[in-house]
Short mmCIF file of N, CA and C in Angstrom, two decimals:
data_model
loop_
_atom_site.label_atom_id
_atom_site.label_comp_id
_atom_site.label_asym_id
_atom_site.label_seq_id
_atom_site.Cartn_x
_atom_site.Cartn_y
_atom_site.Cartn_z
N UNK A 1316 -187.47 -150.34 22.91
CA UNK A 1316 -186.87 -150.91 21.72
C UNK A 1316 -185.55 -151.56 22.14
N UNK A 1317 -185.13 -152.57 21.39
CA UNK A 1317 -183.86 -153.22 21.71
C UNK A 1317 -182.84 -152.99 20.60
N UNK A 1318 -181.59 -153.34 20.88
CA UNK A 1318 -180.48 -153.08 19.94
C UNK A 1318 -180.70 -153.76 18.59
N UNK A 1319 -181.23 -154.99 18.59
CA UNK A 1319 -181.44 -155.69 17.33
C UNK A 1319 -182.45 -154.95 16.45
N UNK A 1320 -183.50 -154.43 17.05
CA UNK A 1320 -184.51 -153.70 16.26
C UNK A 1320 -183.92 -152.39 15.73
N UNK A 1321 -183.11 -151.72 16.51
CA UNK A 1321 -182.45 -150.49 16.04
C UNK A 1321 -181.60 -150.81 14.82
N UNK A 1322 -180.84 -151.91 14.87
CA UNK A 1322 -180.01 -152.31 13.73
C UNK A 1322 -180.86 -152.61 12.50
N UNK A 1323 -182.01 -153.28 12.71
CA UNK A 1323 -182.92 -153.59 11.59
C UNK A 1323 -183.45 -152.30 10.96
N UNK A 1324 -183.83 -151.34 11.78
CA UNK A 1324 -184.35 -150.07 11.27
C UNK A 1324 -183.27 -149.34 10.50
N UNK A 1325 -182.05 -149.33 11.03
CA UNK A 1325 -180.95 -148.63 10.36
C UNK A 1325 -180.64 -149.23 9.00
N UNK A 1326 -180.78 -150.54 8.86
CA UNK A 1326 -180.44 -151.20 7.60
C UNK A 1326 -181.64 -151.30 6.65
N UNK A 1327 -182.81 -150.91 7.10
CA UNK A 1327 -184.01 -151.04 6.30
C UNK A 1327 -184.15 -149.88 5.31
N UNK A 1328 -184.56 -150.17 4.08
CA UNK A 1328 -184.84 -149.10 3.12
C UNK A 1328 -186.16 -148.40 3.41
N UNK A 1329 -187.00 -149.00 4.26
CA UNK A 1329 -188.30 -148.43 4.59
C UNK A 1329 -188.15 -147.24 5.54
N UNK A 1330 -189.12 -146.36 5.50
CA UNK A 1330 -189.16 -145.21 6.40
C UNK A 1330 -189.94 -145.65 7.64
N UNK A 1331 -189.22 -146.05 8.68
CA UNK A 1331 -189.84 -146.53 9.90
C UNK A 1331 -189.97 -145.36 10.88
N UNK A 1332 -191.20 -145.09 11.30
CA UNK A 1332 -191.39 -143.97 12.22
C UNK A 1332 -191.04 -144.40 13.64
N UNK A 1333 -190.12 -143.63 14.24
CA UNK A 1333 -189.68 -143.89 15.60
C UNK A 1333 -189.91 -142.61 16.40
N UNK A 1334 -190.39 -142.77 17.63
CA UNK A 1334 -190.63 -141.61 18.47
C UNK A 1334 -189.81 -141.69 19.75
N UNK A 1335 -189.39 -140.51 20.20
CA UNK A 1335 -188.70 -140.35 21.47
C UNK A 1335 -189.45 -139.28 22.24
N UNK A 1336 -189.99 -139.63 23.40
CA UNK A 1336 -190.82 -138.70 24.19
C UNK A 1336 -191.96 -138.12 23.36
N UNK A 1337 -192.55 -138.94 22.50
CA UNK A 1337 -193.68 -138.51 21.70
C UNK A 1337 -193.34 -137.69 20.47
N UNK A 1338 -192.04 -137.48 20.21
CA UNK A 1338 -191.61 -136.69 19.07
C UNK A 1338 -190.95 -137.61 18.05
N UNK A 1339 -191.28 -137.43 16.78
CA UNK A 1339 -190.73 -138.25 15.71
C UNK A 1339 -189.26 -137.93 15.49
N UNK A 1340 -188.40 -138.97 15.48
CA UNK A 1340 -186.96 -138.80 15.31
C UNK A 1340 -186.42 -139.77 14.27
N UNK A 1341 -185.25 -139.42 13.71
CA UNK A 1341 -184.46 -140.32 12.87
C UNK A 1341 -183.38 -140.92 13.75
N UNK A 1342 -183.11 -142.21 13.59
CA UNK A 1342 -181.98 -142.83 14.28
C UNK A 1342 -180.77 -142.70 13.37
N UNK A 1343 -179.71 -142.05 13.86
CA UNK A 1343 -178.48 -141.89 13.08
C UNK A 1343 -177.57 -143.11 13.22
N UNK A 1344 -177.45 -143.60 14.44
CA UNK A 1344 -176.59 -144.77 14.66
C UNK A 1344 -176.85 -145.37 16.03
N UNK A 1345 -176.53 -146.64 16.15
CA UNK A 1345 -176.51 -147.32 17.43
C UNK A 1345 -175.11 -147.12 17.98
N UNK A 1346 -175.01 -146.61 19.18
CA UNK A 1346 -173.70 -146.34 19.75
C UNK A 1346 -173.02 -147.62 20.21
N UNK A 1347 -171.71 -147.55 20.38
CA UNK A 1347 -170.91 -148.75 20.68
C UNK A 1347 -171.33 -149.46 21.96
N UNK A 1348 -171.89 -148.72 22.92
CA UNK A 1348 -172.30 -149.37 24.18
C UNK A 1348 -173.50 -150.30 24.00
N UNK A 1349 -174.20 -150.16 22.85
CA UNK A 1349 -175.33 -151.04 22.56
C UNK A 1349 -176.61 -150.70 23.31
N UNK A 1350 -176.57 -149.68 24.16
CA UNK A 1350 -177.76 -149.30 24.92
C UNK A 1350 -178.24 -147.89 24.59
N UNK A 1351 -177.44 -147.15 23.82
CA UNK A 1351 -177.83 -145.79 23.45
C UNK A 1351 -177.73 -145.63 21.94
N UNK A 1352 -178.46 -144.64 21.44
CA UNK A 1352 -178.43 -144.33 20.02
C UNK A 1352 -178.34 -142.82 19.85
N UNK A 1353 -177.75 -142.40 18.73
CA UNK A 1353 -177.73 -140.99 18.38
C UNK A 1353 -178.90 -140.75 17.45
N UNK A 1354 -179.74 -139.77 17.79
CA UNK A 1354 -180.94 -139.48 17.01
C UNK A 1354 -181.00 -137.98 16.72
N UNK A 1355 -181.83 -137.61 15.73
CA UNK A 1355 -182.15 -136.20 15.52
C UNK A 1355 -183.62 -136.08 15.13
N UNK A 1356 -184.18 -134.91 15.39
CA UNK A 1356 -185.58 -134.65 15.08
C UNK A 1356 -185.79 -134.68 13.58
N UNK A 1357 -186.95 -135.16 13.16
CA UNK A 1357 -187.33 -135.06 11.75
C UNK A 1357 -187.64 -133.60 11.49
N UNK A 1358 -187.16 -133.10 10.37
CA UNK A 1358 -187.42 -131.71 10.04
C UNK A 1358 -186.14 -130.93 9.87
N UNK A 1359 -186.25 -129.59 9.88
CA UNK A 1359 -185.10 -128.75 9.55
C UNK A 1359 -184.00 -128.73 10.62
N UNK A 1360 -184.35 -129.01 11.87
CA UNK A 1360 -183.33 -128.99 12.93
C UNK A 1360 -182.56 -130.30 12.94
N UNK A 1361 -181.26 -130.20 12.86
CA UNK A 1361 -180.43 -131.41 12.80
C UNK A 1361 -179.65 -131.63 14.08
N UNK A 1362 -180.11 -131.05 15.18
CA UNK A 1362 -179.41 -131.22 16.44
C UNK A 1362 -179.49 -132.68 16.87
N UNK A 1363 -178.34 -133.26 17.13
CA UNK A 1363 -178.29 -134.67 17.49
C UNK A 1363 -178.25 -134.84 19.01
N UNK A 1364 -178.89 -135.90 19.45
CA UNK A 1364 -178.99 -136.20 20.87
C UNK A 1364 -178.72 -137.68 21.08
N UNK A 1365 -178.08 -138.01 22.18
CA UNK A 1365 -177.87 -139.41 22.54
C UNK A 1365 -178.96 -139.80 23.52
N UNK A 1366 -179.68 -140.88 23.18
CA UNK A 1366 -180.80 -141.33 24.01
C UNK A 1366 -180.67 -142.81 24.30
N UNK A 1367 -181.30 -143.24 25.38
CA UNK A 1367 -181.33 -144.66 25.71
C UNK A 1367 -182.32 -145.34 24.76
N UNK A 1368 -181.89 -146.43 24.13
CA UNK A 1368 -182.77 -147.07 23.13
C UNK A 1368 -184.05 -147.61 23.76
N UNK A 1369 -184.05 -147.87 25.04
CA UNK A 1369 -185.28 -148.36 25.70
C UNK A 1369 -186.36 -147.29 25.71
N UNK A 1370 -185.99 -146.02 25.46
CA UNK A 1370 -186.96 -144.93 25.43
C UNK A 1370 -187.49 -144.66 24.02
N UNK A 1371 -186.98 -145.36 23.03
CA UNK A 1371 -187.46 -145.20 21.65
C UNK A 1371 -188.67 -146.09 21.43
N UNK A 1372 -189.66 -145.58 20.72
CA UNK A 1372 -190.86 -146.35 20.44
C UNK A 1372 -191.14 -146.35 18.95
N UNK A 1373 -191.38 -147.53 18.40
CA UNK A 1373 -191.72 -147.65 16.99
C UNK A 1373 -193.21 -147.45 16.83
N UNK A 1374 -193.59 -146.65 15.85
CA UNK A 1374 -195.02 -146.37 15.62
C UNK A 1374 -195.57 -147.29 14.57
#
C-alpha cells in the first residue's frame, strides 16, 4: 500500500478492510515519515503498533 491510499482510507467514511500479516487492522494514522502507519487490531485489544505501510494489504 502507498501513502496516498492510506490517506484515502483514513478520510473515507467506508469501512475498508486492511490486513497486516494476514490479520485485520484499523489504521489510526499515517506517521510523519510517510512510510509507516500506526495501526491496531480490530476487536477488543487496542494495542497500537507502528508498521511499514508497504506491508499493509487492502482486502
